[in-house]
Amino acid sequence: MALKILYIGNKLNVHGGNISYIETLGPLLESSGHQVSYASDKKNKGQRFLDMLVTLSRKRDQTDLVLIDTYSTLNYWYAIAVARLCVRFDIPYIPILHGGNLPARAKKSRKTFSFLINNAHSAICPSPYLKKNLSDLGYKNLRVIKNTIELTDYDFKLRDAVKPKLLWVRSFSRIYNPLMAVEVFKNIQSRFSDAQLCMIGPDKDGSLQQTKDLAKNYGLEIEFTGRLSKEEWRARSEEFDIFINTTHFDNVPISVLEVMALGLPVVSTDVGGLTYMLEDGKTALLVNDGDVKAMTEKIIDLIEQPELSKALSINARKEVEKYSWDAVKLEWEKLLSEIENRT
């Protein structure tokens, strides 16, 4: 039985935003035979919020299930409003929890977060990290289903002898700490004069200009591309050998899964869900949050130890196969069959 699913989230790629999970999971559910409609692709936040509520109200009699991408910052409140409407209309809903800072949101907004989770059919945690942290707060209506990527879209390139060509891909936001990438690159370039750093992603909170200013102050030549499509940045990735991830908070970042699939060795801060997602020395190299010196040393290790970069490249690709749609689809179908039985 095909379900009629309304997927609520930020569908903003059409306006130049990064591709979000609604734009990844939704089409995959459609490919499995379900009817999926979406809200919202409105660029203005207020209009987008209103469109979500209006779409749910209009489609309430033709909807079997509502999926809600749920974040810890301002977008958290649209998830709460949509959940309240679902309860009012007696429509089952499933929040898909994103962001390593959601446990802090759960503590800060205990009443609304409890409403969101306790009234849901289930709440999806993309990592054991998030499930553990929320379980420790007393929440039980949780299950782990990994984030997914379509592996056929990512051509593996073995990095068995890397050069100091660094790639960073993320929105420019304080929580992703792009300034750390500049500090690390400063150290690397002092050791390797031919070092390169390319930073790909749109600005989110003014951090892009701050990052450019820091690079200018240090006299560093860093390439800032702005937002690129997935196809464009995957093509650019072939020019680089090492991926650096500098975030303060995270859950299961799709960008890290993508570069693992492409074969780039990953050097990352050891925060949030990354602790569960990556194995230090096997699928990535991990450092403490904000530790510029340690990240610099790990990058030098990769450059000077070809056998290490080769092992990481191979192991990471094997690990990311666990996140393929073929692997994750079974968990989603099991969950959706529960909704089918309910209806």
Coordinates of C-alpha atoms in Angstrom, one line a residue:
M1 CA 0.0 0.0 0.0
A2 CA 1.3 3.4 -1.0
L3 CA 1.1 6.1 1.6
K4 CA 0.1 9.7 1.0
I5 CA 2.9 11.6 2.8
L6 CA 3.3 15.3 3.4
Y7 CA 6.9 16.2 4.0
I8 CA 7.5 19.4 5.9
G9 CA 10.9 21.1 5.7
N10 CA 13.0 23.7 4.0
K11 CA 13.0 22.9 0.3
L12 CA 15.2 25.8 -0.7
N13 CA 17.7 24.4 -3.3
V14 CA 15.7 26.2 -6.0
H15 CA 16.6 29.5 -4.3
G16 CA 20.3 28.7 -4.0
G17 CA 20.3 27.1 -0.6
N18 CA 22.0 23.8 0.2
I19 CA 20.2 20.6 -0.6
S20 CA 18.5 19.6 2.6
Y21 CA 17.3 16.2 3.7
I22 CA 13.7 16.8 2.5
E23 CA 15.2 17.0 -1.0
T24 CA 17.1 13.7 -0.5
L25 CA 14.7 11.4 1.4
G26 CA 11.5 12.6 -0.3
P27 CA 12.4 11.5 -3.8
L28 CA 13.7 8.2 -2.5
L29 CA 10.4 7.5 -0.8
E30 CA 8.6 8.4 -4.1
S31 CA 10.8 5.9 -5.9
S32 CA 9.5 3.3 -3.4
G33 CA 6.0 4.0 -4.5
H34 CA 4.7 6.5 -2.0
Q35 CA 3.0 9.7 -2.9
V36 CA 5.0 12.6 -1.4
S37 CA 4.0 16.2 -1.4
Y38 CA 6.1 19.0 0.1
A39 CA 6.0 22.2 2.0
S40 CA 7.7 24.5 1.7
D41 CA 9.9 26.1 -1.0
K42 CA 9.0 29.7 -0.1
K43 CA 12.2 31.7 0.3
N44 CA 10.8 34.1 2.9
K45 CA 10.7 32.5 6.4
G46 CA 7.4 33.9 7.3
Q47 CA 5.8 32.9 4.0
R48 CA 7.4 29.5 4.3
F49 CA 6.0 28.9 7.8
L50 CA 2.5 30.0 6.7
D51 CA 2.7 27.8 3.6
M52 CA 3.5 24.8 5.8
L53 CA 0.4 25.3 8.0
V54 CA -1.9 26.1 5.0
T55 CA -0.7 23.1 3.1
L56 CA -1.2 20.8 6.0
S57 CA -4.7 22.2 6.6
R58 CA -5.6 21.9 3.0
K59 CA -4.3 18.4 2.6
R60 CA -5.4 17.0 5.9
D61 CA -8.0 14.6 4.5
Q62 CA -5.7 13.3 1.8
T63 CA -2.7 12.7 4.1
D64 CA -1.8 9.5 5.8
L65 CA 1.5 10.7 7.4
V66 CA 3.4 13.9 8.0
L67 CA 7.2 13.9 8.1
I68 CA 8.8 16.9 9.8
D69 CA 12.4 17.9 9.4
T70 CA 13.2 19.1 12.9
Y71 CA 16.1 21.4 13.8
S72 CA 17.4 23.0 17.0
T73 CA 17.4 26.7 16.0
L74 CA 14.6 29.0 14.7
N75 CA 13.2 26.3 12.5
Y76 CA 12.4 24.3 15.6
W77 CA 9.3 26.3 16.0
Y78 CA 7.7 25.4 12.7
A79 CA 8.1 21.7 13.8
I80 CA 6.2 22.5 17.0
A81 CA 3.4 24.3 15.1
V82 CA 3.0 21.5 12.5
A83 CA 3.0 18.9 15.3
R84 CA 0.1 20.7 17.0
L85 CA -1.9 20.8 13.8
C86 CA -1.3 17.1 13.3
V87 CA -2.6 16.3 16.7
R88 CA -5.6 18.5 16.1
F89 CA -6.3 16.8 12.8
D90 CA -5.5 13.3 14.1
I91 CA -2.8 12.7 11.5
P92 CA 0.2 10.6 12.6
Y93 CA 3.5 12.5 12.3
I94 CA 7.2 11.6 12.5
P95 CA 9.8 14.2 13.4
I96 CA 13.2 13.6 11.7
L97 CA 15.7 15.0 14.2
H98 CA 18.6 17.0 12.7
G99 CA 21.5 18.8 14.4
G100 CA 23.8 17.9 17.2
N101 CA 22.5 20.7 19.4
L102 CA 19.0 19.2 19.7
P103 CA 19.7 17.8 23.2
A104 CA 20.4 21.4 24.4
R105 CA 17.1 22.5 22.7
A106 CA 15.3 19.6 24.5
K107 CA 16.6 21.0 27.9
K108 CA 15.9 24.6 27.0
S109 CA 12.3 24.0 25.7
R110 CA 11.3 21.0 27.7
K111 CA 7.5 21.5 27.5
T112 CA 7.3 22.0 23.7
F113 CA 9.9 19.3 23.0
S114 CA 8.0 16.8 25.1
F115 CA 4.9 17.6 23.2
L116 CA 6.7 17.1 19.9
I117 CA 8.2 13.7 20.8
N118 CA 5.5 12.2 23.0
N119 CA 2.7 12.8 20.5
A120 CA 4.7 11.5 17.5
H121 CA 4.2 8.0 16.1
S122 CA 8.0 7.8 16.4
A123 CA 10.9 10.2 16.3
I124 CA 13.8 9.5 14.0
C125 CA 17.3 9.9 15.2
P126 CA 19.9 9.6 12.5
S127 CA 22.6 8.5 15.0
P128 CA 22.9 6.6 18.2
Y129 CA 24.4 9.7 19.7
L130 CA 21.2 11.6 19.4
K131 CA 19.1 8.7 20.6
K132 CA 21.3 8.2 23.7
N133 CA 21.3 11.9 24.6
L134 CA 17.5 12.2 24.3
S135 CA 17.0 8.8 26.1
D136 CA 19.0 10.2 29.0
L137 CA 16.5 13.0 29.2
G138 CA 13.7 10.4 29.6
Y139 CA 12.4 10.2 26.0
K140 CA 11.4 6.7 24.8
N141 CA 9.6 7.2 21.5
L142 CA 12.8 7.1 19.5
R143 CA 14.4 5.0 16.8
V144 CA 17.6 5.2 14.8
I145 CA 17.4 5.3 11.0
K146 CA 20.6 6.5 9.4
N147 CA 20.7 9.4 7.0
T148 CA 21.0 8.2 3.4
I149 CA 22.8 9.1 0.2
E150 CA 22.5 7.6 -3.2
L151 CA 26.0 6.0 -3.6
T152 CA 25.6 5.7 -7.4
D153 CA 25.9 9.5 -7.6
Y154 CA 29.4 9.4 -6.0
D155 CA 32.4 8.2 -8.0
F156 CA 35.1 6.8 -5.7
K157 CA 38.6 8.1 -6.3
L158 CA 41.3 6.4 -4.2
R159 CA 43.6 8.9 -2.3
D160 CA 46.8 6.9 -1.8
A161 CA 49.3 9.7 -2.0
V162 CA 47.8 13.0 -0.9
K163 CA 49.0 16.5 -1.4
P164 CA 48.1 19.5 0.8
K165 CA 45.0 20.3 -1.1
L166 CA 42.2 20.9 1.4
L167 CA 38.5 21.0 0.9
W168 CA 35.8 22.4 3.2
V169 CA 32.1 22.1 2.4
R170 CA 29.3 23.6 4.6
S171 CA 27.2 26.6 5.1
F172 CA 29.2 29.5 6.6
S173 CA 27.8 29.6 10.1
R174 CA 29.4 30.0 13.5
I175 CA 28.3 26.5 14.6
Y176 CA 30.4 25.1 11.8
N177 CA 33.5 27.1 12.8
P178 CA 34.9 28.1 9.4
L179 CA 37.4 30.3 11.0
M180 CA 39.2 27.2 12.3
A181 CA 39.7 26.1 8.7
V182 CA 41.6 29.3 8.0
E183 CA 43.8 28.9 11.1
V184 CA 44.6 25.3 10.1
F185 CA 45.4 26.4 6.5
K186 CA 47.7 29.1 7.8
N187 CA 49.7 26.4 9.6
I188 CA 49.7 24.0 6.7
Q189 CA 50.8 26.7 4.2
S190 CA 53.7 27.6 6.4
R191 CA 54.9 24.0 6.1
F192 CA 53.9 23.4 2.5
S193 CA 54.1 26.4 0.2
D194 CA 52.0 24.8 -2.5
A195 CA 49.0 24.2 -0.1
Q196 CA 45.5 25.0 -1.3
L197 CA 42.2 25.5 0.5
C198 CA 38.8 25.6 -1.2
M199 CA 35.8 26.5 0.9
I200 CA 32.4 25.8 -0.6
G201 CA 29.0 26.9 0.7
P202 CA 26.6 29.8 1.1
D203 CA 26.7 32.3 3.9
K204 CA 24.2 31.8 6.8
D205 CA 25.0 34.3 9.5
G206 CA 27.7 36.6 8.3
S207 CA 30.5 34.1 8.9
L208 CA 31.5 34.1 5.2
Q209 CA 32.7 37.7 5.4
Q210 CA 34.4 37.1 8.7
T211 CA 36.3 34.1 7.2
K212 CA 37.3 36.1 4.2
D213 CA 38.5 38.9 6.5
L214 CA 40.6 36.6 8.5
A215 CA 42.2 35.0 5.4
K216 CA 43.0 38.5 4.1
N217 CA 44.6 39.5 7.5
Y218 CA 46.8 36.5 7.3
G219 CA 47.6 37.1 3.6
L220 CA 46.2 33.7 2.6
E221 CA 44.9 32.9 -0.8
I222 CA 41.8 30.8 -0.2
E223 CA 39.1 30.0 -2.8
F224 CA 35.6 30.9 -1.8
T225 CA 33.1 29.5 -4.3
G226 CA 29.8 30.4 -2.7
R227 CA 27.1 27.8 -3.1
L228 CA 27.6 25.1 -5.7
S229 CA 25.2 22.5 -6.8
K230 CA 26.0 18.9 -5.8
E231 CA 27.1 18.1 -9.3
E232 CA 29.4 21.1 -9.3
W233 CA 31.1 20.5 -6.0
R234 CA 31.4 16.8 -6.6
A235 CA 33.3 17.7 -9.8
R236 CA 35.5 20.2 -7.9
S237 CA 36.3 17.6 -5.2
E238 CA 38.4 15.6 -7.7
E239 CA 40.9 18.4 -7.5
F240 CA 41.4 18.0 -3.7
D241 CA 42.9 15.3 -1.4
I242 CA 41.8 16.0 2.2
F243 CA 38.5 17.1 3.6
I244 CA 38.4 19.1 6.8
N245 CA 35.4 19.3 9.0
T246 CA 35.6 22.0 11.7
T247 CA 32.1 22.0 13.3
H248 CA 31.3 22.8 17.0
F249 CA 28.1 20.7 16.9
D250 CA 26.9 18.0 14.5
N251 CA 24.7 14.9 14.2
V252 CA 25.3 13.0 11.0
P253 CA 26.3 15.6 8.4
I254 CA 25.5 14.6 4.8
S255 CA 28.5 16.5 3.5
V256 CA 30.9 14.2 5.5
L257 CA 29.1 11.1 4.2
E258 CA 29.4 12.4 0.6
V259 CA 33.2 13.0 0.8
M260 CA 33.7 9.6 2.4
A261 CA 31.9 8.1 -0.6
L262 CA 34.1 10.2 -3.0
G263 CA 37.3 8.8 -1.3
L264 CA 38.6 11.9 0.4
P265 CA 40.3 11.2 3.8
V266 CA 38.5 13.1 6.5
V267 CA 40.0 15.1 9.4
S268 CA 37.2 16.2 11.7
T269 CA 36.4 17.6 15.1
D270 CA 35.2 14.9 17.4
V271 CA 31.8 16.3 18.4
G272 CA 28.2 15.1 18.6
G273 CA 27.2 12.3 16.3
L274 CA 30.6 12.3 14.6
T275 CA 31.9 10.4 17.6
Y276 CA 29.6 7.5 16.7
M277 CA 29.8 8.0 12.9
L278 CA 33.5 8.0 12.5
E279 CA 36.2 5.7 13.9
D280 CA 39.5 7.5 14.7
G281 CA 42.4 6.1 12.7
K282 CA 40.1 3.8 10.6
T283 CA 37.5 5.8 8.8
A284 CA 38.7 9.3 9.7
L285 CA 41.2 11.3 11.9
L286 CA 39.5 13.1 14.8
V287 CA 40.6 16.0 17.0
N288 CA 39.1 17.9 19.9
D289 CA 36.7 20.8 19.1
G290 CA 38.7 23.9 18.1
D291 CA 42.1 22.2 18.3
V292 CA 43.9 23.8 15.4
K293 CA 47.3 22.4 16.3
A294 CA 46.0 18.8 16.4
M295 CA 44.1 19.1 13.1
T296 CA 47.3 20.6 11.5
E297 CA 49.3 17.6 12.8
K298 CA 46.7 15.1 11.5
I299 CA 46.8 16.6 8.0
I300 CA 50.6 16.5 8.0
D301 CA 50.4 12.8 9.0
L302 CA 48.2 12.1 6.0
I303 CA 50.6 13.9 3.6
E304 CA 53.6 12.1 5.0
Q305 CA 52.1 8.6 5.4
P306 CA 50.6 7.4 2.1
E307 CA 49.5 4.1 3.6
L308 CA 47.4 6.0 6.1
S309 CA 45.6 8.1 3.5
K310 CA 45.0 5.0 1.4
A311 CA 43.5 3.0 4.3
L312 CA 41.2 5.9 5.4
S313 CA 40.0 6.4 1.8
I314 CA 39.2 2.7 1.4
N315 CA 37.7 2.2 4.9
A316 CA 35.5 5.3 4.6
R317 CA 33.9 4.2 1.4
K318 CA 33.1 0.8 2.9
E319 CA 31.6 2.5 6.0
V320 CA 29.4 4.8 4.0
E321 CA 27.9 1.9 2.1
K322 CA 25.9 1.3 5.3
Y323 CA 24.1 4.6 4.5
S324 CA 23.0 3.7 1.0
W325 CA 19.3 3.7 0.2
D326 CA 19.3 0.0 -0.3
A327 CA 20.5 -0.4 3.3
V328 CA 18.3 2.3 4.8
K329 CA 15.2 1.7 2.8
L330 CA 14.3 -1.5 4.8
E331 CA 14.1 0.5 8.0
W332 CA 11.9 3.1 6.5
E333 CA 9.6 0.5 4.9
K334 CA 9.3 -1.2 8.3
L335 CA 8.3 2.0 9.9
L336 CA 5.9 3.1 7.2
S337 CA 4.2 -0.3 7.3
E338 CA 3.2 0.5 10.8
I339 CA 1.4 3.6 9.5
E340 CA -0.3 1.5 6.8
N341 CA -1.6 -0.9 9.4
R342 CA -2.9 2.0 11.4
T343 CA -4.8 3.4 8.5

